[in-house]
mmCIF file of C-alpha atoms in Angstrom:
data_model
loop_
_atom_site.group_PDB
_atom_site.id
_atom_site.type_symbol
_atom_site.label_atom_id
_atom_site.label_comp_id
_atom_site.label_asym_id
_atom_site.label_seq_id
_atom_site.Cartn_x
_atom_site.Cartn_y
_atom_site.Cartn_z
ATOM 1 C CA MET L 23 49.284 -111.200 18.456
ATOM 2 C CA THR L 24 48.439 -107.512 18.252
ATOM 3 C CA SER L 25 48.652 -105.924 21.681
ATOM 4 C CA ILE L 26 46.214 -103.387 23.084
ATOM 5 C CA PRO L 27 48.097 -100.091 23.524
ATOM 6 C CA PRO L 28 48.295 -98.540 26.966
ATOM 7 C CA GLY L 29 46.098 -95.672 28.021
ATOM 8 C CA THR L 30 47.267 -92.066 28.072
ATOM 9 C CA PRO L 31 48.327 -90.121 31.181
ATOM 10 C CA GLY L 32 46.167 -87.374 32.670
ATOM 11 C CA GLU L 33 42.419 -87.448 32.020
ATOM 12 C CA PRO L 34 41.375 -91.120 31.755
ATOM 13 C CA ASP L 35 40.534 -92.505 28.312
ATOM 14 C CA PRO L 36 36.712 -92.537 28.208
ATOM 15 C CA LEU L 37 36.790 -95.383 25.670
ATOM 16 C CA ARG L 38 38.125 -97.710 28.382
ATOM 17 C CA ALA L 39 35.573 -96.784 31.042
ATOM 18 C CA LEU L 40 32.559 -98.958 30.159
ATOM 19 C CA GLY L 41 32.239 -102.717 29.852
ATOM 20 C CA LEU L 42 30.018 -104.568 27.424
ATOM 21 C CA GLU L 43 27.500 -105.569 30.098
ATOM 22 C CA ARG L 44 26.879 -101.946 31.060
ATOM 23 C CA LEU L 45 26.770 -100.786 27.456
ATOM 24 C CA ARG L 46 24.055 -103.318 26.664
ATOM 25 C CA ARG L 47 21.822 -101.590 29.210
ATOM 26 C CA ARG L 48 21.636 -98.583 26.890
ATOM 27 C CA THR L 49 18.407 -98.063 24.971
ATOM 28 C CA SER L 50 19.701 -95.946 22.075
ATOM 29 C CA MET L 51 19.751 -96.930 18.414
ATOM 30 C CA LYS L 52 23.269 -98.356 18.487
ATOM 31 C CA TRP L 53 22.451 -100.885 21.185
ATOM 32 C CA ARG L 54 18.825 -101.743 20.380
ATOM 33 C CA THR L 55 18.836 -102.188 16.595
ATOM 34 C CA TYR L 56 20.480 -105.630 16.659
ATOM 35 C CA PRO L 57 20.198 -108.683 18.941
ATOM 36 C CA ASP L 58 22.478 -109.011 21.956
ATOM 37 C CA ASP L 59 24.839 -111.428 20.212
ATOM 38 C CA VAL L 60 25.856 -108.678 17.756
ATOM 39 C CA LEU L 61 28.713 -106.268 18.437
ATOM 40 C CA PRO L 62 27.496 -102.869 17.136
ATOM 41 C CA LEU L 63 30.219 -100.816 15.463
ATOM 42 C CA TRP L 64 28.023 -98.929 13.029
ATOM 43 C CA VAL L 65 26.112 -95.719 13.862
ATOM 44 C CA ALA L 66 28.201 -92.807 15.189
ATOM 45 C CA GLU L 67 27.427 -93.196 18.874
ATOM 46 C CA MET L 68 30.401 -93.549 21.205
ATOM 47 C CA ASP L 69 30.803 -96.090 23.993
ATOM 48 C CA VAL L 70 31.823 -93.517 26.587
ATOM 49 C CA PRO L 71 30.517 -91.956 29.791
ATOM 50 C CA LEU L 72 29.616 -88.298 29.434
ATOM 51 C CA ALA L 73 32.167 -85.637 30.272
ATOM 52 C CA GLU L 74 31.712 -84.536 33.877
ATOM 53 C CA PRO L 75 31.085 -80.845 33.000
ATOM 54 C CA VAL L 76 28.187 -81.946 30.791
ATOM 55 C CA VAL L 77 26.708 -84.176 33.497
ATOM 56 C CA ARG L 78 27.020 -81.397 36.038
ATOM 57 C CA ALA L 79 25.412 -78.766 33.807
ATOM 58 C CA VAL L 80 22.440 -80.947 32.895
ATOM 59 C CA THR L 81 21.988 -82.178 36.470
ATOM 60 C CA ASP L 82 22.007 -78.626 37.788
ATOM 61 C CA ALA L 83 19.425 -77.603 35.183
ATOM 62 C CA LEU L 84 17.165 -80.493 36.155
ATOM 63 C CA ALA L 85 17.486 -79.626 39.808
ATOM 64 C CA LEU L 86 16.333 -76.098 38.971
ATOM 65 C CA GLY L 87 13.515 -77.319 36.759
ATOM 66 C CA ASP L 88 15.220 -75.389 33.974
ATOM 67 C CA THR L 89 13.554 -77.352 31.181
ATOM 68 C CA GLY L 90 11.860 -74.690 29.089
ATOM 69 C CA TYR L 91 12.625 -73.291 25.661
ATOM 70 C CA PRO L 92 16.163 -72.359 24.598
ATOM 71 C CA ALA L 93 17.211 -68.714 24.629
ATOM 72 C CA GLY L 94 20.294 -66.557 24.510
ATOM 73 C CA THR L 95 23.700 -66.801 22.859
ATOM 74 C CA ALA L 96 25.698 -68.845 25.379
ATOM 75 C CA TYR L 97 26.095 -71.744 22.923
ATOM 76 C CA ALA L 98 27.382 -69.476 20.155
ATOM 77 C CA GLU L 99 29.726 -67.702 22.570
ATOM 78 C CA ALA L 100 31.144 -71.026 23.754
ATOM 79 C CA LEU L 101 31.627 -72.227 20.184
ATOM 80 C CA ALA L 102 33.339 -68.967 19.203
ATOM 81 C CA ALA L 103 35.759 -69.304 22.118
ATOM 82 C CA PHE L 104 36.390 -72.981 21.294
ATOM 83 C CA ALA L 105 37.026 -72.128 17.635
ATOM 84 C CA ALA L 106 39.498 -69.405 18.560
ATOM 85 C CA GLU L 107 41.368 -71.664 20.955
ATOM 86 C CA ARG L 108 41.199 -74.904 19.008
ATOM 87 C CA TRP L 109 41.304 -73.817 15.375
ATOM 88 C CA ASN L 110 42.867 -70.359 15.695
ATOM 89 C CA TRP L 111 39.738 -68.970 14.039
ATOM 90 C CA ASP L 112 38.258 -65.747 15.373
ATOM 91 C CA GLY L 113 35.776 -65.264 12.533
ATOM 92 C CA LEU L 114 32.774 -66.854 14.227
ATOM 93 C CA ALA L 115 30.549 -63.846 14.887
ATOM 94 C CA VAL L 116 27.877 -64.605 17.474
ATOM 95 C CA GLU L 117 25.454 -62.203 15.761
ATOM 96 C CA ARG L 118 25.657 -64.333 12.601
ATOM 97 C CA THR L 119 24.530 -67.568 14.262
ATOM 98 C CA ALA L 120 21.208 -69.260 14.895
ATOM 99 C CA ILE L 121 20.287 -72.233 17.050
ATOM 100 C CA VAL L 122 18.847 -75.143 15.035
ATOM 101 C CA PRO L 123 17.575 -78.556 16.180
ATOM 102 C CA ASP L 124 20.563 -80.535 14.889
ATOM 103 C CA VAL L 125 23.056 -80.402 12.054
ATOM 104 C CA MET L 126 21.020 -82.233 9.410
ATOM 105 C CA LEU L 127 17.833 -80.315 10.144
ATOM 106 C CA GLY L 128 19.989 -77.209 10.016
ATOM 107 C CA VAL L 129 21.258 -78.312 6.606
ATOM 108 C CA VAL L 130 17.660 -78.613 5.459
ATOM 109 C CA GLU L 131 16.897 -75.107 6.655
ATOM 110 C CA MET L 132 20.029 -73.658 5.013
ATOM 111 C CA LEU L 133 19.298 -75.391 1.702
ATOM 112 C CA GLY L 134 15.782 -74.027 1.938
ATOM 113 C CA LEU L 135 17.179 -70.504 2.216
ATOM 114 C CA VAL L 136 19.494 -70.690 -0.808
ATOM 115 C CA THR L 137 17.783 -73.154 -3.209
ATOM 116 C CA GLY L 138 14.305 -74.026 -4.399
ATOM 117 C CA PRO L 139 12.428 -77.206 -5.400
ATOM 118 C CA GLY L 140 14.133 -79.014 -8.252
ATOM 119 C CA ASP L 141 17.416 -77.154 -7.802
ATOM 120 C CA PRO L 142 20.708 -79.113 -7.792
ATOM 121 C CA VAL L 143 22.568 -79.994 -4.601
ATOM 122 C CA ILE L 144 26.112 -81.219 -5.241
ATOM 123 C CA VAL L 145 27.699 -83.812 -2.942
ATOM 124 C CA ASN L 146 30.988 -85.741 -2.825
ATOM 125 C CA PRO L 147 30.303 -89.453 -2.547
ATOM 126 C CA PRO L 148 30.980 -91.680 -0.819
ATOM 127 C CA VAL L 149 29.314 -89.427 1.735
ATOM 128 C CA TYR L 150 26.987 -89.521 4.748
ATOM 129 C CA PRO L 151 23.735 -91.109 3.465
ATOM 130 C CA PRO L 152 21.352 -88.460 4.891
ATOM 131 C CA PHE L 153 22.887 -85.990 2.434
ATOM 132 C CA PHE L 154 20.996 -87.869 -0.262
ATOM 133 C CA GLN L 155 17.911 -88.607 1.822
ATOM 134 C CA PHE L 156 17.271 -85.105 3.141
ATOM 135 C CA ALA L 157 17.988 -83.363 -0.166
ATOM 136 C CA GLU L 158 15.660 -85.679 -2.058
ATOM 137 C CA HIS L 159 12.968 -85.290 0.608
ATOM 138 C CA MET L 160 13.195 -81.536 -0.036
ATOM 139 C CA ASP L 161 12.633 -82.156 -3.761
ATOM 140 C CA ARG L 162 16.198 -81.134 -4.599
ATOM 141 C CA ARG L 163 18.160 -82.879 -7.337
ATOM 142 C CA VAL L 164 21.317 -84.545 -6.018
ATOM 143 C CA VAL L 165 24.379 -84.237 -8.253
ATOM 144 C CA GLN L 166 27.336 -86.466 -7.420
ATOM 145 C CA ALA L 167 30.922 -85.224 -7.741
ATOM 146 C CA PRO L 168 32.844 -88.230 -6.358
ATOM 147 C CA LEU L 169 36.003 -87.984 -4.290
ATOM 148 C CA ASP L 170 39.228 -88.889 -6.048
ATOM 149 C CA ALA L 171 41.159 -92.138 -5.512
ATOM 150 C CA GLY L 172 42.860 -90.639 -2.464
ATOM 151 C CA ALA L 173 39.507 -89.804 -0.838
ATOM 152 C CA ARG L 174 40.030 -86.081 -1.390
ATOM 153 C CA ILE L 175 37.857 -83.526 -3.182
ATOM 154 C CA ASP L 176 38.331 -83.947 -6.932
ATOM 155 C CA LEU L 177 38.509 -80.264 -7.866
ATOM 156 C CA PRO L 178 38.251 -80.765 -11.653
ATOM 157 C CA GLY L 179 35.253 -83.023 -11.119
ATOM 158 C CA LEU L 180 33.716 -80.543 -8.713
ATOM 159 C CA GLU L 181 34.209 -77.717 -11.201
ATOM 160 C CA GLU L 182 32.455 -79.742 -13.886
ATOM 161 C CA ALA L 183 29.519 -80.338 -11.533
ATOM 162 C CA PHE L 184 29.404 -76.620 -10.692
ATOM 163 C CA ARG L 185 29.558 -75.685 -14.384
ATOM 164 C CA GLU L 186 26.666 -77.984 -15.258
ATOM 165 C CA ALA L 187 24.631 -76.763 -12.300
ATOM 166 C CA ALA L 188 25.225 -73.130 -13.202
ATOM 167 C CA ALA L 189 24.146 -73.762 -16.792
ATOM 168 C CA GLY L 190 20.704 -74.925 -15.743
ATOM 169 C CA PRO L 191 17.772 -73.063 -14.258
ATOM 170 C CA GLY L 192 17.424 -72.386 -10.559
ATOM 171 C CA ARG L 193 19.988 -71.962 -7.802
ATOM 172 C CA ALA L 194 22.688 -74.520 -7.025
ATOM 173 C CA ALA L 195 24.178 -75.478 -3.651
ATOM 174 C CA TYR L 196 27.170 -77.557 -2.661
ATOM 175 C CA LEU L 197 26.791 -79.638 0.498
ATOM 176 C CA LEU L 198 30.341 -79.927 1.838
ATOM 177 C CA CYS L 199 31.184 -82.570 4.438
ATOM 178 C CA SER L 200 34.148 -81.299 6.471
ATOM 179 C CA PRO L 201 35.789 -83.355 7.915
ATOM 180 C CA HIS L 202 34.511 -85.926 5.487
ATOM 181 C CA ASN L 203 32.277 -88.785 6.591
ATOM 182 C CA PRO L 204 33.024 -91.709 6.015
ATOM 183 C CA THR L 205 36.653 -91.315 4.962
ATOM 184 C CA GLY L 206 37.820 -89.070 7.812
ATOM 185 C CA THR L 207 39.547 -86.741 5.338
ATOM 186 C CA VAL L 208 40.442 -83.310 6.721
ATOM 187 C CA HIS L 209 40.301 -80.806 3.887
ATOM 188 C CA THR L 210 43.258 -78.455 3.685
ATOM 189 C CA ALA L 211 43.114 -74.669 3.609
ATOM 190 C CA ALA L 212 44.259 -74.779 -0.023
ATOM 191 C CA GLU L 213 41.509 -77.230 -0.984
ATOM 192 C CA LEU L 214 38.803 -75.212 0.759
ATOM 193 C CA THR L 215 40.072 -71.979 -0.756
ATOM 194 C CA ALA L 216 39.841 -73.598 -4.181
ATOM 195 C CA VAL L 217 36.282 -74.728 -3.382
ATOM 196 C CA ALA L 218 35.330 -71.184 -2.372
ATOM 197 C CA SER L 219 36.845 -69.785 -5.578
ATOM 198 C CA LEU L 220 34.889 -72.252 -7.722
ATOM 199 C CA ALA L 221 31.691 -71.531 -5.820
ATOM 200 C CA GLU L 222 32.052 -67.816 -6.428
ATOM 201 C CA ARG L 223 32.911 -68.316 -10.095
ATOM 202 C CA TYR L 224 29.825 -70.407 -10.768
ATOM 203 C CA GLY L 225 27.409 -68.846 -8.296
ATOM 204 C CA VAL L 226 27.057 -71.991 -6.170
ATOM 205 C CA ARG L 227 26.168 -71.555 -2.493
ATOM 206 C CA VAL L 228 28.203 -73.663 -0.072
ATOM 207 C CA VAL L 229 26.564 -75.258 2.967
ATOM 208 C CA ALA L 230 29.193 -76.966 5.134
ATOM 209 C CA ASP L 231 28.407 -79.788 7.558
ATOM 210 C CA GLU L 232 31.243 -79.447 10.086
ATOM 211 C CA ILE L 233 29.811 -81.635 12.837
ATOM 212 C CA HIS L 234 32.976 -83.764 13.104
ATOM 213 C CA ALA L 235 35.279 -80.735 13.490
ATOM 214 C CA PRO L 236 36.094 -81.429 17.178
ATOM 215 C CA LEU L 237 37.148 -85.004 16.330
ATOM 216 C CA VAL L 238 40.419 -84.171 14.574
ATOM 217 C CA ALA L 239 43.492 -86.196 15.480
ATOM 218 C CA PRO L 240 46.235 -84.642 17.616
ATOM 219 C CA GLY L 241 48.636 -82.649 15.470
ATOM 220 C CA VAL L 242 46.144 -82.222 12.608
ATOM 221 C CA THR L 243 44.648 -78.805 11.818
ATOM 222 C CA PHE L 244 40.950 -78.424 11.095
ATOM 223 C CA VAL L 245 40.186 -75.450 8.844
ATOM 224 C CA PRO L 246 36.656 -73.998 9.128
ATOM 225 C CA TYR L 247 35.197 -73.373 5.686
ATOM 226 C CA LEU L 248 34.102 -69.863 6.627
ATOM 227 C CA GLY L 249 37.680 -69.068 7.600
ATOM 228 C CA VAL L 250 39.161 -69.352 4.089
ATOM 229 C CA PRO L 251 39.338 -66.523 1.529
ATOM 230 C CA GLY L 252 36.277 -66.238 -0.687
ATOM 231 C CA ALA L 253 33.900 -68.094 1.649
ATOM 232 C CA ALA L 254 31.957 -65.028 2.846
ATOM 233 C CA ARG L 255 28.723 -66.235 1.197
ATOM 234 C CA GLY L 256 28.981 -69.660 2.852
ATOM 235 C CA LEU L 257 26.851 -71.205 5.576
ATOM 236 C CA SER L 258 28.072 -73.726 8.135
ATOM 237 C CA LEU L 259 26.458 -76.117 10.592
ATOM 238 C CA MET L 260 28.406 -76.916 13.766
ATOM 239 C CA SER L 261 27.674 -78.854 16.924
ATOM 240 C CA ALA L 262 29.235 -80.491 19.976
ATOM 241 C CA SER L 263 27.168 -83.586 19.221
ATOM 242 C CA LYS L 264 29.819 -85.868 17.736
ATOM 243 C CA GLY L 265 32.747 -84.637 19.793
ATOM 244 C CA TRP L 266 31.069 -85.284 23.150
ATOM 245 C CA ASN L 267 28.491 -87.977 22.230
ATOM 246 C CA LEU L 268 25.451 -85.728 22.655
ATOM 247 C CA ALA L 269 23.215 -86.869 19.794
ATOM 248 C CA GLY L 270 20.325 -87.438 22.204
ATOM 249 C CA LEU L 271 20.597 -83.876 23.520
ATOM 250 C CA LYS L 272 19.530 -82.039 20.389
ATOM 251 C CA ALA L 273 21.182 -78.740 19.514
ATOM 252 C CA ALA L 274 23.358 -77.235 16.773
ATOM 253 C CA LEU L 275 24.350 -73.866 15.409
ATOM 254 C CA ALA L 276 23.997 -72.414 11.939
ATOM 255 C CA VAL L 277 26.821 -69.992 11.213
ATOM 256 C CA ALA L 278 26.786 -67.489 8.354
ATOM 257 C CA GLY L 279 29.672 -65.876 6.558
ATOM 258 C CA PRO L 280 29.610 -62.047 6.412
ATOM 259 C CA GLU L 281 27.825 -61.986 3.058
ATOM 260 C CA ALA L 282 25.309 -64.675 4.075
ATOM 261 C CA ALA L 283 23.978 -62.862 7.135
ATOM 262 C CA ALA L 284 20.876 -61.691 5.258
ATOM 263 C CA ASP L 285 20.101 -65.285 4.270
ATOM 264 C CA LEU L 286 20.375 -66.500 7.854
ATOM 265 C CA ALA L 287 18.179 -63.610 8.995
ATOM 266 C CA ARG L 288 15.356 -65.108 6.897
ATOM 267 C CA LEU L 289 15.384 -68.289 8.986
ATOM 268 C CA PRO L 290 11.876 -68.706 10.449
ATOM 269 C CA GLU L 291 11.791 -67.841 14.141
ATOM 270 C CA GLU L 292 10.052 -71.102 15.010
ATOM 271 C CA VAL L 293 13.148 -73.088 13.986
ATOM 272 C CA SER L 294 14.796 -71.925 17.214
ATOM 273 C CA HIS L 295 12.082 -73.741 19.174
ATOM 274 C CA GLY L 296 13.223 -77.121 17.841
ATOM 275 C CA PRO L 297 16.467 -77.578 19.795
ATOM 276 C CA SER L 298 16.345 -78.952 23.315
ATOM 277 C CA HIS L 299 17.075 -76.390 26.015
ATOM 278 C CA LEU L 300 18.906 -79.133 27.906
ATOM 279 C CA GLY L 301 20.763 -79.856 24.693
ATOM 280 C CA VAL L 302 21.904 -76.251 24.428
ATOM 281 C CA ILE L 303 23.044 -76.368 28.063
ATOM 282 C CA ALA L 304 24.923 -79.632 27.495
ATOM 283 C CA HIS L 305 26.633 -78.498 24.288
ATOM 284 C CA THR L 306 27.626 -75.190 25.850
ATOM 285 C CA ALA L 307 29.195 -76.957 28.823
ATOM 286 C CA ALA L 308 31.057 -79.358 26.545
ATOM 287 C CA LEU L 309 32.566 -76.584 24.455
ATOM 288 C CA ARG L 310 33.345 -74.369 27.433
ATOM 289 C CA ASP L 311 34.628 -76.916 29.957
ATOM 290 C CA GLY L 312 35.092 -80.240 28.164
ATOM 291 C CA ALA L 313 38.463 -79.784 26.437
ATOM 292 C CA ALA L 314 40.403 -82.134 28.725
ATOM 293 C CA TRP L 315 37.831 -84.885 28.236
ATOM 294 C CA LEU L 316 37.913 -84.346 24.467
ATOM 295 C CA ASP L 317 41.705 -84.551 24.403
ATOM 296 C CA ALA L 318 41.594 -87.861 26.269
ATOM 297 C CA LEU L 319 39.011 -89.156 23.813
ATOM 298 C CA LEU L 320 41.119 -88.099 20.824
ATOM 299 C CA ALA L 321 44.134 -89.883 22.282
ATOM 300 C CA GLY L 322 42.008 -92.991 22.789
ATOM 301 C CA LEU L 323 40.692 -92.847 19.232
ATOM 302 C CA LEU L 324 44.257 -92.562 17.932
ATOM 303 C CA ASP L 325 45.226 -95.617 19.989
ATOM 304 C CA ASN L 326 42.230 -97.496 18.587
ATOM 305 C CA ARG L 327 43.071 -96.497 15.029
ATOM 306 C CA ARG L 328 46.586 -97.877 15.494
ATOM 307 C CA LEU L 329 45.181 -100.998 17.108
ATOM 308 C CA LEU L 330 42.789 -101.540 14.210
ATOM 309 C CA THR L 331 45.620 -101.136 11.704
ATOM 310 C CA GLY L 332 47.537 -103.900 13.443
ATOM 311 C CA LEU L 333 44.522 -106.153 13.817
ATOM 312 C CA LEU L 334 43.630 -105.861 10.144
ATOM 313 C CA ALA L 335 47.217 -106.523 9.096
ATOM 314 C CA GLU L 336 47.217 -109.668 11.208
ATOM 315 C CA HIS L 337 43.732 -111.053 10.600
ATOM 316 C CA LEU L 338 42.310 -109.379 7.469
ATOM 317 C CA PRO L 339 45.230 -108.085 5.391
ATOM 318 C CA ALA L 340 43.070 -107.907 2.255
ATOM 319 C CA ILE L 341 41.034 -105.053 3.755
ATOM 320 C CA ARG L 342 42.284 -101.556 2.998
ATOM 321 C CA ALA L 343 41.482 -99.048 5.725
ATOM 322 C CA TYR L 344 41.569 -95.497 4.424
ATOM 323 C CA PRO L 345 43.988 -93.291 6.374
ATOM 324 C CA ALA L 346 41.970 -90.767 8.350
ATOM 325 C CA ASP L 347 42.802 -87.669 10.352
ATOM 326 C CA ALA L 348 39.338 -87.069 11.809
ATOM 327 C CA THR L 349 36.044 -88.586 12.987
ATOM 328 C CA CYS L 350 35.656 -91.762 15.033
ATOM 329 C CA LEU L 351 35.002 -93.705 11.827
ATOM 330 C CA VAL L 352 37.037 -95.910 9.485
ATOM 331 C CA TRP L 353 36.171 -96.507 5.824
ATOM 332 C CA LEU L 354 37.044 -100.063 4.850
ATOM 333 C CA ASP L 355 37.656 -101.223 1.287
ATOM 334 C CA CYS L 356 36.681 -104.882 1.432
ATOM 335 C CA ARG L 357 36.519 -105.590 -2.301
ATOM 336 C CA ALA L 358 39.529 -107.905 -2.283
ATOM 337 C CA LEU L 359 37.693 -110.249 0.094
ATOM 338 C CA GLY L 360 35.189 -111.200 -2.609
ATOM 339 C CA LEU L 361 32.176 -110.623 -0.359
ATOM 340 C CA GLY L 362 30.131 -108.760 -2.976
ATOM 341 C CA ASP L 363 28.752 -105.242 -2.929
ATOM 342 C CA ASP L 364 27.670 -105.338 0.722
ATOM 343 C CA PRO L 365 30.390 -106.866 2.924
ATOM 344 C CA ALA L 366 28.752 -105.366 6.021
ATOM 345 C CA GLN L 367 25.853 -107.771 5.549
ATOM 346 C CA VAL L 368 28.281 -110.708 5.447
ATOM 347 C CA PHE L 369 30.046 -109.579 8.610
ATOM 348 C CA LEU L 370 26.653 -109.265 10.310
ATOM 349 C CA ASP L 371 25.264 -112.589 9.139
ATOM 350 C CA ARG L 372 28.398 -114.684 9.626
ATOM 351 C CA GLY L 373 30.344 -112.779 12.265
ATOM 352 C CA ARG L 374 27.643 -111.013 14.288
ATOM 353 C CA VAL L 375 29.369 -107.647 13.887
ATOM 354 C CA ALA L 376 27.300 -104.674 12.732
ATOM 355 C CA LEU L 377 29.062 -102.188 10.462
ATOM 356 C CA SER L 378 27.471 -99.549 8.249
ATOM 357 C CA SER L 379 26.901 -100.771 4.703
ATOM 358 C CA GLY L 380 28.812 -98.800 2.104
ATOM 359 C CA LEU L 381 25.990 -98.870 -0.435
ATOM 360 C CA PRO L 382 23.928 -95.931 0.932
ATOM 361 C CA PHE L 383 27.031 -93.701 0.776
ATOM 362 C CA GLY L 384 26.606 -93.385 -3.003
ATOM 363 C CA THR L 385 29.190 -93.772 -5.752
ATOM 364 C CA GLY L 386 32.241 -95.578 -4.401
ATOM 365 C CA GLY L 387 30.326 -97.311 -1.629
ATOM 366 C CA ALA L 388 29.940 -100.774 -3.142
ATOM 367 C CA GLY L 389 32.300 -103.288 -1.589
ATOM 368 C CA HIS L 390 32.970 -100.963 1.344
ATOM 369 C CA ALA L 391 31.848 -100.713 4.957
ATOM 370 C CA ARG L 392 32.161 -98.112 7.699
ATOM 371 C CA LEU L 393 33.388 -99.070 11.163
ATOM 372 C CA ASN L 394 32.975 -96.970 14.314
ATOM 373 C CA LEU L 395 36.197 -96.901 16.360
ATOM 374 C CA ALA L 396 34.637 -95.269 19.409
ATOM 375 C CA THR L 397 34.529 -98.352 21.574
ATOM 376 C CA SER L 398 36.851 -100.157 23.952
ATOM 377 C CA PRO L 399 40.024 -101.814 22.652
ATOM 378 C CA GLY L 400 38.644 -105.136 23.842
ATOM 379 C CA ILE L 401 35.411 -104.828 21.878
ATOM 380 C CA LEU L 402 37.333 -103.652 18.813
ATOM 381 C CA THR L 403 39.675 -106.639 19.051
ATOM 382 C CA GLU L 404 36.797 -109.098 19.376
ATOM 383 C CA ALA L 405 34.972 -107.461 16.466
ATOM 384 C CA VAL L 406 37.932 -107.924 14.108
ATOM 385 C CA ARG L 407 38.333 -111.519 15.277
ATOM 386 C CA ARG L 408 34.687 -112.160 14.401
ATOM 387 C CA MET L 409 35.026 -110.418 11.039
ATOM 388 C CA ALA L 410 38.012 -112.582 10.163
ATOM 389 C CA ALA L 411 36.079 -115.693 11.118
ATOM 390 C CA ALA L 412 33.272 -114.603 8.770
ATOM 391 C CA VAL L 413 35.543 -114.641 5.723
ATOM 392 C CA PRO L 414 35.599 -118.011 3.930
#
């Protein structure tokens, strides 16, 4: 049998802190979408207690009645310090940032600044489904430039998409997912530099969703898009949301490259009213004081990824799990199981395990499912056991 790996020394692994009974008391989407007999390993919520610095900051704010509108640059300053320490990037200029409600609403605002109705927005499927949903809701035309067989950016395919977009009317944008969701791919400096060069050549504006940047495995280097040569006209969205499980405390930052500052300056002032003041406080505390907690989480996620690899080899060897260096997610190729285009539905119906269906992720999603690793080793083990039992 596959053993559950031991915890790591130092800060306790937050993934081992909460039992199933306590988790089922939660009222968020992850725990209330399905009946109680279902193990939810789908949406990107983590089964962890909050980092103590976050709890303390929010509790202190509540005690003060500090629940008004957000103001100031503390969030941007904390992110700049985190980026310098964590990613060796000192190019995050506080004066070229703006607070936005969350990353996807920030993406909408950035696309609104650099494109118009009917303009093309290029994406790399399989990719986070709201990329399609939000762009289409804005009356933008989604153009797919699929990842290659190794789940990396297909640069020749991307260039072809850029060329076609540049040949048409209007203004084109490229919505970059970095690190990539669902595959967990961490784009290299060389890849991102090539992207920036293509974007400049064809006049395509890059908007980078970098929400998963804190969730990069130990020993792996995350490269901010705005930190590579040629990316000065780019725009980025960053947040502590995924790294510290703060989706319910809404806040994110839009960051502009040096040559995109004028675009960001056109952001309507009322957008800054959308984030939660408590969210800004929580995210600032996470970035400023939550590094030890994050490191323990990353070690726990690495343990869980290794555990899952062993469990799949033992119980479901026909599933191919894409190797990933980031996120708390695993992209599963289930086509060899013969479960059809939507294996997640089979695992739900027969095994009472909820995964994310691959179909909404676009080209390359059929026959795939996305699993959220951010749970206890015990829950992960039981989930794989149930999935194996669901396969005829």
